[in-house]
Structure formats: structure tokens, C-alpha cells
Amino acid sequence: GIFKGQVFDENFLMAVATVGALALGEFMESVAVMLFYQIGELFQSLAVGKSRKNIASLMDIRPDSANLVTDEGIEETDPDEIPAGSLILVRVGEKIPIDGIVEEGETNIDKSALTGESLPRYACVGDEVISGCINIDGVIKIRTTKEFGESTVARILELVENAAARKSRSEKFISRFAKYYTPIVCAGALILAVPVPLLLKLFSVNAVWTDWIYRALTFLVISCPCALVISIPLTFFAGIGCAGSKGILIKGSNFLETLSCVKLVVFDKTGTLTKGNFAVTGIKPYGISEDELLRYAAYAGIFPTIR
């Protein structure tokens, strides 16, 4: 922190208090300071880890690999290593790894993970497709138009991972507050440790140096703003993570703070509040038997007509 120009933070205050307690011979006190601080850090890391896990599960759209078409055949490759202009193969059930244009084949594409659109979209030669979508029923070859880092899925993941960087007004205020508050606390502790006992000795009052240093260190620990500085960002991050576990993606704490002022919300129902996955609940044939109706429906299903 000192090398980075961030001298007066909670780590500095805790280090001074711990070293001071050891210097005074108060070993139990120094251990208690470190122990309780580490317990607080543990709970913080657990909360942050859970929030990250919730967000990651919500955004499980990143393809693990891509099938690169080469002169030797099909080569399974990391999407990060595929340059723009390459030809990739996407089989049925696989995620499209990189944005591109269909060069061979036709299929229906599930875009619900990205757009919430419940109906599959038909794609054929010449159509543009975006990464993160799922290939439903046909093998296609795609000519990539971007590198993976510039593709749609990569930009979405980057947006989510950097959600904490979009700070709310309260976070910005507490950061500015801590910037001035912490040096004042350090100055106050220094005054308690040195000038106060000196003044008392000038007025012939018996002042024990170790007692006043102990009081200064106690003041330092009690006045440490770490709980204040940590609690607000952690609250926002936990809120974003909790929303993620419910399937709601919030792009930053500034948007979460804005939501607290919202009085009316209008939703696009399908793909947002409902999944749009239909199921047959009953068969009511008219002028035809149930088995015959099912047979005709099965024939129709062999030749998809979604366009």
C-alpha cells in the first residue's frame, strides 16, 4: 500500500496496532486484533465468493471450446486462439463460440440465454449469428468475423465481471470520506501517544508512556473505518450476486442504487417473467382420431417450418 501511494488504509491501521501491542508486551491483544480482523475478512471473502458464483452461474454462456476446420480436419481449439476469418464447425446442441456468418448448412438457433427470445431463429447461408446461442437441429459451418475477445459473449461476460467498477454515489462518498478520515484518525492517535503525556508532565501530572501509547493504539483500532469502507461495497456486491441467483442481471451498483428509486416497472413478459417453453396439456381432436392427429403432428415435426 505504501509503494502504491495508499498509505492510510485499514491494513496500515491494523499493522500499527498489532506491532504496537507486541512492542508493549500485550501479546493477547495483538493476536485478538489480527484474529478478529481476519474473521471479518473471511466473512467478506465468503460473501464475495458466493456472489461471484451466483453471477457466474447466471452467465453460463461461455463456450469451452470451438471446432476449427483445417486442411487436416476438425481440430478442437480454445476460442481465444481462433483468429477472425477462420472457419468453425458447430454441431447440434453446441454453443456458437464466436460471432460470424453461416457459410454452410442451416439450423434453428436458441437465443434465449442472450436475448430472452423464446422462439428459435432460423439461420441459413449468409445469415449472421452471434456467440452464446445454442445450435438446435442442424450442423453448420461459420466464418468468424471477430476474435473471441470482441465477440458478443465475451463483451457480456466482461460487463458482468466489471460490475463492481460501476460505483454508486454512496460508494464514491464513502471512499472520499475514508481518504480524509483515516489520516485524521492516525494524527489523533499520534497526539494521544506523544503530546498529551508531554503536556501532562509539564503540569506535573504523572503520565505513564506505555498507558498513553496503549490508549492511542486502542483509539486507532476503534476508529478504524474498515467496517464502514467494506460494508457498503460488500452490500452492493452481495445484492448483485443475490439477484444473479434469482436470474436477474444487474450491471453495476450504480444501477442497483437507481432501482431503489423505481416506482413502476414494465416487463416484456416472455423470456423475462416466463420462459416461453410450451407443452401439450391435452388433445381435443375434432373429426379425426387422437392417434391419427398425433401421427400427422409427428410428420409435421420432421420438417421444421420455423422461418
PDB file of C-alpha atoms in Angstrom:
ATOM      1  CA  GLY A   1       0.000   0.000   0.000  1.00  0.00           C
ATOM      2  CA  ILE A   2       2.846   2.379   0.821  1.00  0.00           C
ATOM      3  CA  PHE A   3       4.545   1.670  -2.537  1.00  0.00           C
ATOM      4  CA  LYS A   4       1.229   2.286  -4.358  1.00  0.00           C
ATOM      5  CA  GLY A   5       0.665   5.567  -2.523  1.00  0.00           C
ATOM      6  CA  GLN A   6      -2.215   4.123  -0.464  1.00  0.00           C
ATOM      7  CA  VAL A   7      -0.655   4.502   2.970  1.00  0.00           C
ATOM      8  CA  PHE A   8      -3.609   5.263   5.202  1.00  0.00           C
ATOM      9  CA  ASP A   9      -5.939   2.314   4.839  1.00  0.00           C
ATOM     10  CA  GLU A  10      -7.293  -0.355   7.187  1.00  0.00           C
ATOM     11  CA  ASN A  11      -4.209  -2.552   6.648  1.00  0.00           C
ATOM     12  CA  PHE A  12      -1.924   0.246   7.824  1.00  0.00           C
ATOM     13  CA  LEU A  13      -4.039   0.878  10.946  1.00  0.00           C
ATOM     14  CA  MET A  14      -4.181  -2.820  11.822  1.00  0.00           C
ATOM     15  CA  ALA A  15      -0.434  -3.244  11.267  1.00  0.00           C
ATOM     16  CA  VAL A  16       0.398  -0.281  13.550  1.00  0.00           C
ATOM     17  CA  ALA A  17      -1.989  -1.524  16.250  1.00  0.00           C
ATOM     18  CA  THR A  18      -0.616  -5.075  16.107  1.00  0.00           C
ATOM     19  CA  VAL A  19       3.076  -4.082  16.129  1.00  0.00           C
ATOM     20  CA  GLY A  20       2.391  -1.544  18.897  1.00  0.00           C
ATOM     21  CA  ALA A  21       0.650  -4.174  21.042  1.00  0.00           C
ATOM     22  CA  LEU A  22       3.576  -6.569  20.548  1.00  0.00           C
ATOM     23  CA  ALA A  23       6.036  -3.792  21.483  1.00  0.00           C
ATOM     24  CA  LEU A  24       4.091  -3.172  24.712  1.00  0.00           C
ATOM     25  CA  GLY A  25       4.126  -6.895  25.515  1.00  0.00           C
ATOM     26  CA  GLU A  26       0.362  -7.238  25.072  1.00  0.00           C
ATOM     27  CA  PHE A  27       0.577 -10.433  23.053  1.00  0.00           C
ATOM     28  CA  MET A  28      -3.048 -11.477  23.659  1.00  0.00           C
ATOM     29  CA  GLU A  29      -4.215  -8.048  22.477  1.00  0.00           C
ATOM     30  CA  SER A  30      -2.145  -8.223  19.284  1.00  0.00           C
ATOM     31  CA  VAL A  31      -3.434 -11.720  18.490  1.00  0.00           C
ATOM     32  CA  ALA A  32      -7.031 -10.576  19.156  1.00  0.00           C
ATOM     33  CA  VAL A  33      -6.646  -7.628  16.746  1.00  0.00           C
ATOM     34  CA  MET A  34      -5.344  -9.888  13.977  1.00  0.00           C
ATOM     35  CA  LEU A  35      -7.813 -12.692  14.686  1.00  0.00           C
ATOM     36  CA  PHE A  36     -10.969 -10.576  14.683  1.00  0.00           C
ATOM     37  CA  TYR A  37      -9.839  -8.682  11.593  1.00  0.00           C
ATOM     38  CA  GLN A  38      -9.167 -11.955   9.753  1.00  0.00           C
ATOM     39  CA  ILE A  39     -12.588 -13.309  10.787  1.00  0.00           C
ATOM     40  CA  GLY A  40     -14.153 -10.193   9.266  1.00  0.00           C
ATOM     41  CA  GLU A  41     -12.080 -10.649   6.096  1.00  0.00           C
ATOM     42  CA  LEU A  42     -13.161 -14.314   5.939  1.00  0.00           C
ATOM     43  CA  PHE A  43     -16.864 -13.435   6.049  1.00  0.00           C
ATOM     44  CA  GLN A  44     -16.258 -10.783   3.402  1.00  0.00           C
ATOM     45  CA  SER A  45     -14.484 -13.223   1.059  1.00  0.00           C
ATOM     46  CA  LEU A  46     -17.231 -15.828   1.590  1.00  0.00           C
ATOM     47  CA  ALA A  47     -19.915 -13.298   0.682  1.00  0.00           C
ATOM     48  CA  VAL A  48     -17.990 -12.073  -2.367  1.00  0.00           C
ATOM     49  CA  GLY A  49     -17.245 -15.664  -3.467  1.00  0.00           C
ATOM     50  CA  LYS A  50     -20.902 -16.639  -3.212  1.00  0.00           C
ATOM     51  CA  SER A  51     -21.949 -13.553  -5.168  1.00  0.00           C
ATOM     52  CA  ARG A  52     -19.386 -14.290  -7.912  1.00  0.00           C
ATOM     53  CA  LYS A  53     -20.603 -17.883  -8.100  1.00  0.00           C
ATOM     54  CA  ASN A  54     -24.222 -16.736  -8.458  1.00  0.00           C
ATOM     55  CA  ILE A  55     -23.275 -14.290 -11.217  1.00  0.00           C
ATOM     56  CA  ALA A  56     -21.146 -16.914 -12.993  1.00  0.00           C
ATOM     57  CA  SER A  57     -23.994 -19.470 -12.943  1.00  0.00           C
ATOM     58  CA  LEU A  58     -26.335 -16.853 -14.380  1.00  0.00           C
ATOM     59  CA  MET A  59     -23.901 -16.096 -17.190  1.00  0.00           C
ATOM     60  CA  ASP A  60     -23.025 -19.708 -18.071  1.00  0.00           C
ATOM     61  CA  ILE A  61     -22.865 -18.864 -21.764  1.00  0.00           C
ATOM     62  CA  ARG A  62     -19.131 -19.040 -22.418  1.00  0.00           C
ATOM     63  CA  PRO A  63     -18.271 -21.944 -24.771  1.00  0.00           C
ATOM     64  CA  ASP A  64     -15.484 -24.197 -23.512  1.00  0.00           C
ATOM     65  CA  SER A  65     -14.083 -24.998 -26.967  1.00  0.00           C
ATOM     66  CA  ALA A  66     -14.540 -24.447 -30.696  1.00  0.00           C
ATOM     67  CA  ASN A  67     -14.240 -26.859 -33.643  1.00  0.00           C
ATOM     68  CA  LEU A  68     -11.763 -25.251 -36.041  1.00  0.00           C
ATOM     69  CA  VAL A  69     -11.936 -26.515 -39.639  1.00  0.00           C
ATOM     70  CA  THR A  70      -8.404 -27.039 -41.020  1.00  0.00           C
ATOM     71  CA  ASP A  71      -6.885 -28.819 -44.027  1.00  0.00           C
ATOM     72  CA  GLU A  72      -6.200 -31.814 -41.786  1.00  0.00           C
ATOM     73  CA  GLY A  73      -9.792 -31.975 -40.493  1.00  0.00           C
ATOM     74  CA  ILE A  74     -11.654 -30.756 -37.403  1.00  0.00           C
ATOM     75  CA  GLU A  75      -9.483 -29.506 -34.554  1.00  0.00           C
ATOM     76  CA  GLU A  76     -10.915 -28.754 -31.102  1.00  0.00           C
ATOM     77  CA  THR A  77      -9.406 -25.422 -30.039  1.00  0.00           C
ATOM     78  CA  ASP A  78      -9.746 -22.796 -27.320  1.00  0.00           C
ATOM     79  CA  PRO A  79     -11.977 -19.979 -28.704  1.00  0.00           C
ATOM     80  CA  ASP A  80      -9.376 -17.406 -27.557  1.00  0.00           C
ATOM     81  CA  GLU A  81      -6.855 -18.842 -30.031  1.00  0.00           C
ATOM     82  CA  ILE A  82      -9.053 -18.621 -33.143  1.00  0.00           C
ATOM     83  CA  PRO A  83      -8.377 -15.551 -35.346  1.00  0.00           C
ATOM     84  CA  ALA A  84     -11.035 -13.658 -37.271  1.00  0.00           C
ATOM     85  CA  GLY A  85     -11.748 -15.127 -40.700  1.00  0.00           C
ATOM     86  CA  SER A  86     -11.426 -18.757 -39.548  1.00  0.00           C
ATOM     87  CA  LEU A  87     -13.937 -21.467 -40.415  1.00  0.00           C
ATOM     88  CA  ILE A  88     -15.534 -23.261 -37.458  1.00  0.00           C
ATOM     89  CA  LEU A  89     -17.990 -26.164 -37.232  1.00  0.00           C
ATOM     90  CA  VAL A  90     -20.913 -26.052 -34.786  1.00  0.00           C
ATOM     91  CA  ARG A  91     -22.716 -29.327 -34.144  1.00  0.00           C
ATOM     92  CA  VAL A  92     -26.248 -29.850 -32.833  1.00  0.00           C
ATOM     93  CA  GLY A  93     -26.544 -28.867 -29.164  1.00  0.00           C
ATOM     94  CA  GLU A  94     -23.292 -26.862 -29.111  1.00  0.00           C
ATOM     95  CA  LYS A  95     -22.939 -23.165 -28.307  1.00  0.00           C
ATOM     96  CA  ILE A  96     -21.766 -20.864 -31.063  1.00  0.00           C
ATOM     97  CA  PRO A  97     -18.311 -19.840 -29.765  1.00  0.00           C
ATOM     98  CA  ILE A  98     -17.583 -16.731 -31.886  1.00  0.00           C
ATOM     99  CA  ASP A  99     -19.628 -14.234 -33.888  1.00  0.00           C
ATOM    100  CA  GLY A 100     -19.673 -14.958 -37.605  1.00  0.00           C
ATOM    101  CA  ILE A 101     -21.618 -15.639 -40.803  1.00  0.00           C
ATOM    102  CA  VAL A 102     -23.070 -19.032 -41.752  1.00  0.00           C
ATOM    103  CA  GLU A 103     -21.104 -20.379 -44.706  1.00  0.00           C
ATOM    104  CA  GLU A 104     -22.616 -23.862 -44.933  1.00  0.00           C
ATOM    105  CA  GLY A 105     -25.756 -25.563 -43.598  1.00  0.00           C
ATOM    106  CA  GLU A 106     -28.968 -24.352 -41.958  1.00  0.00           C
ATOM    107  CA  THR A 107     -30.409 -24.660 -38.484  1.00  0.00           C
ATOM    108  CA  ASN A 108     -32.592 -23.130 -35.794  1.00  0.00           C
ATOM    109  CA  ILE A 109     -30.775 -21.167 -33.089  1.00  0.00           C
ATOM    110  CA  ASP A 110     -31.807 -20.725 -29.458  1.00  0.00           C
ATOM    111  CA  LYS A 111     -31.012 -17.108 -28.435  1.00  0.00           C
ATOM    112  CA  SER A 112     -32.893 -17.185 -25.117  1.00  0.00           C
ATOM    113  CA  ALA A 113     -29.720 -17.079 -22.979  1.00  0.00           C
ATOM    114  CA  LEU A 114     -28.766 -13.733 -24.549  1.00  0.00           C
ATOM    115  CA  THR A 115     -31.991 -12.012 -25.509  1.00  0.00           C
ATOM    116  CA  GLY A 116     -34.745 -13.891 -23.672  1.00  0.00           C
ATOM    117  CA  GLU A 117     -36.351 -14.573 -27.059  1.00  0.00           C
ATOM    118  CA  SER A 118     -38.340 -17.785 -26.598  1.00  0.00           C
ATOM    119  CA  LEU A 119     -38.767 -18.803 -30.248  1.00  0.00           C
ATOM    120  CA  PRO A 120     -35.764 -20.275 -32.091  1.00  0.00           C
ATOM    121  CA  ARG A 121     -34.429 -18.210 -35.014  1.00  0.00           C
ATOM    122  CA  TYR A 122     -33.839 -19.827 -38.389  1.00  0.00           C
ATOM    123  CA  ALA A 123     -30.334 -19.309 -39.807  1.00  0.00           C
ATOM    124  CA  CYS A 124     -29.006 -20.321 -43.220  1.00  0.00           C
ATOM    125  CA  VAL A 125     -26.089 -19.468 -45.519  1.00  0.00           C
ATOM    126  CA  GLY A 126     -25.284 -15.754 -45.378  1.00  0.00           C
ATOM    127  CA  ASP A 127     -27.013 -15.098 -42.034  1.00  0.00           C
ATOM    128  CA  GLU A 128     -25.079 -13.509 -39.188  1.00  0.00           C
ATOM    129  CA  VAL A 129     -25.014 -15.444 -35.899  1.00  0.00           C
ATOM    130  CA  ILE A 130     -23.707 -14.358 -32.504  1.00  0.00           C
ATOM    131  CA  SER A 131     -21.763 -16.257 -29.870  1.00  0.00           C
ATOM    132  CA  GLY A 132     -23.531 -17.740 -26.845  1.00  0.00           C
ATOM    133  CA  CYS A 133     -26.514 -19.010 -28.859  1.00  0.00           C
ATOM    134  CA  ILE A 134     -27.250 -22.748 -28.999  1.00  0.00           C
ATOM    135  CA  ASN A 135     -27.439 -24.670 -32.284  1.00  0.00           C
ATOM    136  CA  ILE A 136     -30.649 -26.702 -32.088  1.00  0.00           C
ATOM    137  CA  ASP A 137     -31.104 -29.007 -35.059  1.00  0.00           C
ATOM    138  CA  GLY A 138     -28.504 -28.724 -37.814  1.00  0.00           C
ATOM    139  CA  VAL A 139     -24.733 -28.839 -38.362  1.00  0.00           C
ATOM    140  CA  ILE A 140     -23.414 -25.503 -39.657  1.00  0.00           C
ATOM    141  CA  LYS A 141     -20.084 -24.001 -40.635  1.00  0.00           C
ATOM    142  CA  ILE A 142     -19.414 -20.397 -39.637  1.00  0.00           C
ATOM    143  CA  ARG A 143     -16.834 -17.943 -40.958  1.00  0.00           C
ATOM    144  CA  THR A 144     -15.793 -15.900 -37.926  1.00  0.00           C
ATOM    145  CA  THR A 145     -15.952 -12.111 -38.278  1.00  0.00           C
ATOM    146  CA  LYS A 146     -14.366 -11.278 -34.895  1.00  0.00           C
ATOM    147  CA  GLU A 147     -11.881 -12.652 -32.406  1.00  0.00           C
ATOM    148  CA  PHE A 148     -13.352 -14.202 -29.258  1.00  0.00           C
ATOM    149  CA  GLY A 149     -12.400 -11.186 -27.113  1.00  0.00           C
ATOM    150  CA  GLU A 150     -14.532  -8.924 -29.330  1.00  0.00           C
ATOM    151  CA  SER A 151     -17.484 -11.294 -29.679  1.00  0.00           C
ATOM    152  CA  THR A 152     -20.888 -10.765 -28.078  1.00  0.00           C
ATOM    153  CA  VAL A 153     -20.489 -13.362 -25.313  1.00  0.00           C
ATOM    154  CA  ALA A 154     -17.058 -12.014 -24.298  1.00  0.00           C
ATOM    155  CA  ARG A 155     -18.399  -8.458 -24.053  1.00  0.00           C
ATOM    156  CA  ILE A 156     -21.324  -9.589 -21.888  1.00  0.00           C
ATOM    157  CA  LEU A 157     -19.040 -11.554 -19.554  1.00  0.00           C
ATOM    158  CA  GLU A 158     -16.675  -8.584 -19.268  1.00  0.00           C
ATOM    159  CA  LEU A 159     -19.629  -6.346 -18.444  1.00  0.00           C
ATOM    160  CA  VAL A 160     -20.689  -8.654 -15.601  1.00  0.00           C
ATOM    161  CA  GLU A 161     -17.190  -9.204 -14.226  1.00  0.00           C
ATOM    162  CA  ASN A 162     -16.593  -5.432 -14.098  1.00  0.00           C
ATOM    163  CA  ALA A 163     -19.931  -4.722 -12.441  1.00  0.00           C
ATOM    164  CA  ALA A 164     -18.157  -3.730  -9.227  1.00  0.00           C
ATOM    165  CA  ALA A 165     -16.294  -0.961 -11.089  1.00  0.00           C
ATOM    166  CA  ARG A 166     -19.539   0.953 -11.678  1.00  0.00           C
ATOM    167  CA  LYS A 167     -19.743   2.531  -8.250  1.00  0.00           C
ATOM    168  CA  SER A 168     -22.838   4.090  -6.744  1.00  0.00           C
ATOM    169  CA  ARG A 169     -22.930   7.592  -5.258  1.00  0.00           C
ATOM    170  CA  SER A 170     -22.814   6.223  -1.699  1.00  0.00           C
ATOM    171  CA  GLU A 171     -19.712   4.129  -2.547  1.00  0.00           C
ATOM    172  CA  LYS A 172     -17.964   7.148  -4.057  1.00  0.00           C
ATOM    173  CA  PHE A 173     -18.839   9.243  -0.994  1.00  0.00           C
ATOM    174  CA  ILE A 174     -17.526   6.682   1.491  1.00  0.00           C
ATOM    175  CA  SER A 175     -14.280   6.351  -0.487  1.00  0.00           C
ATOM    176  CA  ARG A 176     -13.767  10.124  -0.341  1.00  0.00           C
ATOM    177  CA  PHE A 177     -14.706  10.136   3.345  1.00  0.00           C
ATOM    178  CA  ALA A 178     -12.168   7.403   4.204  1.00  0.00           C
ATOM    179  CA  LYS A 179      -9.460   9.259   2.271  1.00  0.00           C
ATOM    180  CA  TYR A 180      -9.648  12.171   4.731  1.00  0.00           C
ATOM    181  CA  TYR A 181     -10.913  10.313   7.802  1.00  0.00           C
ATOM    182  CA  THR A 182      -8.068   7.794   8.116  1.00  0.00           C
ATOM    183  CA  PRO A 183      -5.208  10.358   8.250  1.00  0.00           C
ATOM    184  CA  ILE A 184      -7.188  12.325  10.872  1.00  0.00           C
ATOM    185  CA  VAL A 185      -7.507   9.158  12.988  1.00  0.00           C
ATOM    186  CA  CYS A 186      -3.763   8.484  12.668  1.00  0.00           C
ATOM    187  CA  ALA A 187      -2.995  12.084  13.681  1.00  0.00           C
ATOM    188  CA  GLY A 188      -5.347  11.784  16.651  1.00  0.00           C
ATOM    189  CA  ALA A 189      -3.655   8.568  17.802  1.00  0.00           C
ATOM    190  CA  LEU A 190      -0.233  10.204  17.463  1.00  0.00           C
ATOM    191  CA  ILE A 191      -1.405  13.162  19.573  1.00  0.00           C
ATOM    192  CA  LEU A 192      -2.657  10.770  22.255  1.00  0.00           C
ATOM    193  CA  ALA A 193       0.644   8.864  22.258  1.00  0.00           C
ATOM    194  CA  VAL A 194       3.116  11.800  22.437  1.00  0.00           C
ATOM    195  CA  PRO A 195       1.865  15.390  23.016  1.00  0.00           C
ATOM    196  CA  VAL A 196      -0.781  14.530  25.623  1.00  0.00           C
ATOM    197  CA  PRO A 197       1.581  12.770  28.091  1.00  0.00           C
ATOM    198  CA  LEU A 198       4.180  15.522  27.492  1.00  0.00           C
ATOM    199  CA  LEU A 199       1.634  18.195  28.405  1.00  0.00           C
ATOM    200  CA  LEU A 200       0.615  16.260  31.494  1.00  0.00           C
ATOM    201  CA  LYS A 201       4.248  16.012  32.598  1.00  0.00           C
ATOM    202  CA  LEU A 202       4.610  19.798  32.081  1.00  0.00           C
ATOM    203  CA  PHE A 203       1.722  20.276  34.503  1.00  0.00           C
ATOM    204  CA  SER A 204       3.377  17.849  36.942  1.00  0.00           C
ATOM    205  CA  VAL A 205       0.786  15.144  36.332  1.00  0.00           C
ATOM    206  CA  ASN A 206       2.093  11.613  36.492  1.00  0.00           C
ATOM    207  CA  ALA A 207       1.715  10.159  32.966  1.00  0.00           C
ATOM    208  CA  VAL A 208       2.931   6.654  32.125  1.00  0.00           C
ATOM    209  CA  TRP A 209       4.094   6.482  28.493  1.00  0.00           C
ATOM    210  CA  THR A 210       3.013   2.881  27.967  1.00  0.00           C
ATOM    211  CA  ASP A 211      -0.524   3.651  29.194  1.00  0.00           C
ATOM    212  CA  TRP A 212      -0.935   6.504  26.732  1.00  0.00           C
ATOM    213  CA  ILE A 213       0.561   4.504  23.847  1.00  0.00           C
ATOM    214  CA  TYR A 214      -1.881   1.709  24.728  1.00  0.00           C
ATOM    215  CA  ARG A 215      -4.769   4.230  24.678  1.00  0.00           C
ATOM    216  CA  ALA A 216      -3.570   5.606  21.335  1.00  0.00           C
ATOM    217  CA  LEU A 217      -3.486   2.121  19.818  1.00  0.00           C
ATOM    218  CA  THR A 218      -6.929   1.363  21.235  1.00  0.00           C
ATOM    219  CA  PHE A 219      -8.224   4.591  19.693  1.00  0.00           C
ATOM    220  CA  LEU A 220      -6.597   3.582  16.398  1.00  0.00           C
ATOM    221  CA  VAL A 221      -8.346   0.197  16.292  1.00  0.00           C
ATOM    222  CA  ILE A 222     -11.737   1.507  17.454  1.00  0.00           C
ATOM    223  CA  SER A 223     -11.673   4.370  14.946  1.00  0.00           C
ATOM    224  CA  CYS A 224     -10.585   2.160  12.027  1.00  0.00           C
ATOM    225  CA  PRO A 225     -13.015   2.803   9.147  1.00  0.00           C
ATOM    226  CA  CYS A 226     -12.556  -0.659   7.598  1.00  0.00           C
ATOM    227  CA  ALA A 227     -16.060  -1.795   8.594  1.00  0.00           C
ATOM    228  CA  LEU A 228     -17.512   1.351   7.068  1.00  0.00           C
ATOM    229  CA  VAL A 229     -15.382   1.150   3.921  1.00  0.00           C
ATOM    230  CA  ILE A 230     -16.016  -2.578   3.390  1.00  0.00           C
ATOM    231  CA  SER A 231     -19.701  -2.763   4.330  1.00  0.00           C
ATOM    232  CA  ILE A 232     -21.144  -0.519   1.605  1.00  0.00           C
ATOM    233  CA  PRO A 233     -19.368  -2.079  -1.443  1.00  0.00           C
ATOM    234  CA  LEU A 234     -19.933  -5.550   0.030  1.00  0.00           C
ATOM    235  CA  THR A 235     -23.645  -4.840   0.458  1.00  0.00           C
ATOM    236  CA  PHE A 236     -23.969  -3.786  -3.171  1.00  0.00           C
ATOM    237  CA  PHE A 237     -21.923  -6.741  -4.422  1.00  0.00           C
ATOM    238  CA  ALA A 238     -23.957  -9.179  -2.310  1.00  0.00           C
ATOM    239  CA  GLY A 239     -27.124  -7.615  -3.736  1.00  0.00           C
ATOM    240  CA  ILE A 240     -25.893  -8.079  -7.301  1.00  0.00           C
ATOM    241  CA  GLY A 241     -24.945 -11.699  -6.508  1.00  0.00           C
ATOM    242  CA  CYS A 242     -28.281 -12.413  -4.828  1.00  0.00           C
ATOM    243  CA  ALA A 243     -30.111 -11.010  -7.840  1.00  0.00           C
ATOM    244  CA  GLY A 244     -27.915 -13.212 -10.039  1.00  0.00           C
ATOM    245  CA  SER A 245     -29.024 -16.323  -8.126  1.00  0.00           C
ATOM    246  CA  LYS A 246     -32.628 -15.359  -8.972  1.00  0.00           C
ATOM    247  CA  GLY A 247     -31.825 -14.969 -12.671  1.00  0.00           C
ATOM    248  CA  ILE A 248     -31.642 -11.149 -12.624  1.00  0.00           C
ATOM    249  CA  LEU A 249     -28.562  -9.495 -14.113  1.00  0.00           C
ATOM    250  CA  ILE A 250     -27.641  -6.056 -12.688  1.00  0.00           C
ATOM    251  CA  LYS A 251     -24.712  -4.397 -14.475  1.00  0.00           C
ATOM    252  CA  GLY A 252     -23.344  -2.407 -11.510  1.00  0.00           C
ATOM    253  CA  SER A 253     -24.005  -0.978  -8.061  1.00  0.00           C
ATOM    254  CA  ASN A 254     -24.976   2.377  -9.591  1.00  0.00           C
ATOM    255  CA  PHE A 255     -27.890   0.648 -11.349  1.00  0.00           C
ATOM    256  CA  LEU A 256     -28.807  -1.203  -8.142  1.00  0.00           C
ATOM    257  CA  GLU A 257     -28.971   2.124  -6.303  1.00  0.00           C
ATOM    258  CA  THR A 258     -31.151   3.548  -9.088  1.00  0.00           C
ATOM    259  CA  LEU A 259     -33.532   0.600  -8.705  1.00  0.00           C
ATOM    260  CA  SER A 260     -34.220   1.654  -5.108  1.00  0.00           C
ATOM    261  CA  CYS A 261     -35.978   4.760  -6.504  1.00  0.00           C
ATOM    262  CA  VAL A 262     -38.089   2.892  -9.082  1.00  0.00           C
ATOM    263  CA  LYS A 263     -41.842   3.050  -8.523  1.00  0.00           C
ATOM    264  CA  LEU A 264     -43.091   1.362 -11.709  1.00  0.00           C
ATOM    265  CA  VAL A 265     -41.594  -1.459 -13.803  1.00  0.00           C
ATOM    266  CA  VAL A 266     -42.842  -2.571 -17.224  1.00  0.00           C
ATOM    267  CA  PHE A 267     -41.732  -6.063 -18.294  1.00  0.00           C
ATOM    268  CA  ASP A 268     -41.546  -7.827 -21.615  1.00  0.00           C
ATOM    269  CA  LYS A 269     -43.215 -10.938 -20.220  1.00  0.00           C
ATOM    270  CA  THR A 270     -41.964 -13.784 -22.434  1.00  0.00           C
ATOM    271  CA  GLY A 271     -38.319 -14.582 -21.725  1.00  0.00           C
ATOM    272  CA  THR A 272     -38.293 -12.254 -18.704  1.00  0.00           C
ATOM    273  CA  LEU A 273     -41.061 -13.384 -16.375  1.00  0.00           C
ATOM    274  CA  THR A 274     -41.908 -16.568 -18.280  1.00  0.00           C
ATOM    275  CA  LYS A 275     -39.731 -18.982 -20.257  1.00  0.00           C
ATOM    276  CA  GLY A 276     -41.963 -19.340 -23.304  1.00  0.00           C
ATOM    277  CA  ASN A 277     -41.455 -23.129 -23.438  1.00  0.00           C
ATOM    278  CA  PHE A 278     -44.833 -24.536 -24.378  1.00  0.00           C
ATOM    279  CA  ALA A 279     -46.103 -28.028 -23.568  1.00  0.00           C
ATOM    280  CA  VAL A 280     -49.172 -30.024 -24.611  1.00  0.00           C
ATOM    281  CA  THR A 281     -51.652 -30.231 -21.737  1.00  0.00           C
ATOM    282  CA  GLY A 282     -54.445 -32.032 -23.597  1.00  0.00           C
ATOM    283  CA  ILE A 283     -55.551 -33.329 -27.030  1.00  0.00           C
ATOM    284  CA  LYS A 284     -59.076 -32.475 -28.253  1.00  0.00           C
ATOM    285  CA  PRO A 285     -59.423 -33.852 -31.822  1.00  0.00           C
ATOM    286  CA  TYR A 286     -62.397 -32.896 -33.998  1.00  0.00           C
ATOM    287  CA  GLY A 287     -63.438 -35.124 -36.896  1.00  0.00           C
ATOM    288  CA  ILE A 288     -60.291 -37.239 -36.530  1.00  0.00           C
ATOM    289  CA  SER A 289     -58.989 -39.809 -34.058  1.00  0.00           C
ATOM    290  CA  GLU A 290     -56.427 -38.887 -31.430  1.00  0.00           C
ATOM    291  CA  ASP A 291     -53.831 -41.347 -32.791  1.00  0.00           C
ATOM    292  CA  GLU A 292     -54.230 -40.014 -36.329  1.00  0.00           C
ATOM    293  CA  LEU A 293     -53.842 -36.428 -35.141  1.00  0.00           C
ATOM    294  CA  LEU A 294     -50.647 -37.350 -33.280  1.00  0.00           C
ATOM    295  CA  ARG A 295     -49.311 -39.121 -36.375  1.00  0.00           C
ATOM    296  CA  TYR A 296     -49.883 -36.042 -38.542  1.00  0.00           C
ATOM    297  CA  ALA A 297     -48.255 -33.852 -35.871  1.00  0.00           C
ATOM    298  CA  ALA A 298     -45.226 -36.171 -35.859  1.00  0.00           C
ATOM    299  CA  TYR A 299     -44.944 -35.912 -39.664  1.00  0.00           C
ATOM    300  CA  ALA A 300     -45.093 -32.125 -39.435  1.00  0.00           C
ATOM    301  CA  GLY A 301     -42.354 -32.178 -36.793  1.00  0.00           C
ATOM    302  CA  ILE A 302     -39.961 -33.961 -39.135  1.00  0.00           C
ATOM    303  CA  PHE A 303     -39.962 -30.955 -41.475  1.00  0.00           C
ATOM    304  CA  PRO A 304     -39.479 -27.786 -39.344  1.00  0.00           C
ATOM    305  CA  THR A 305     -41.159 -24.749 -40.857  1.00  0.00           C
ATOM    306  CA  ILE A 306     -39.846 -22.074 -38.457  1.00  0.00           C
ATOM    307  CA  ARG A 307     -38.570 -19.207 -40.596  1.00  0.00           C
TER     308      ARG A 307
END
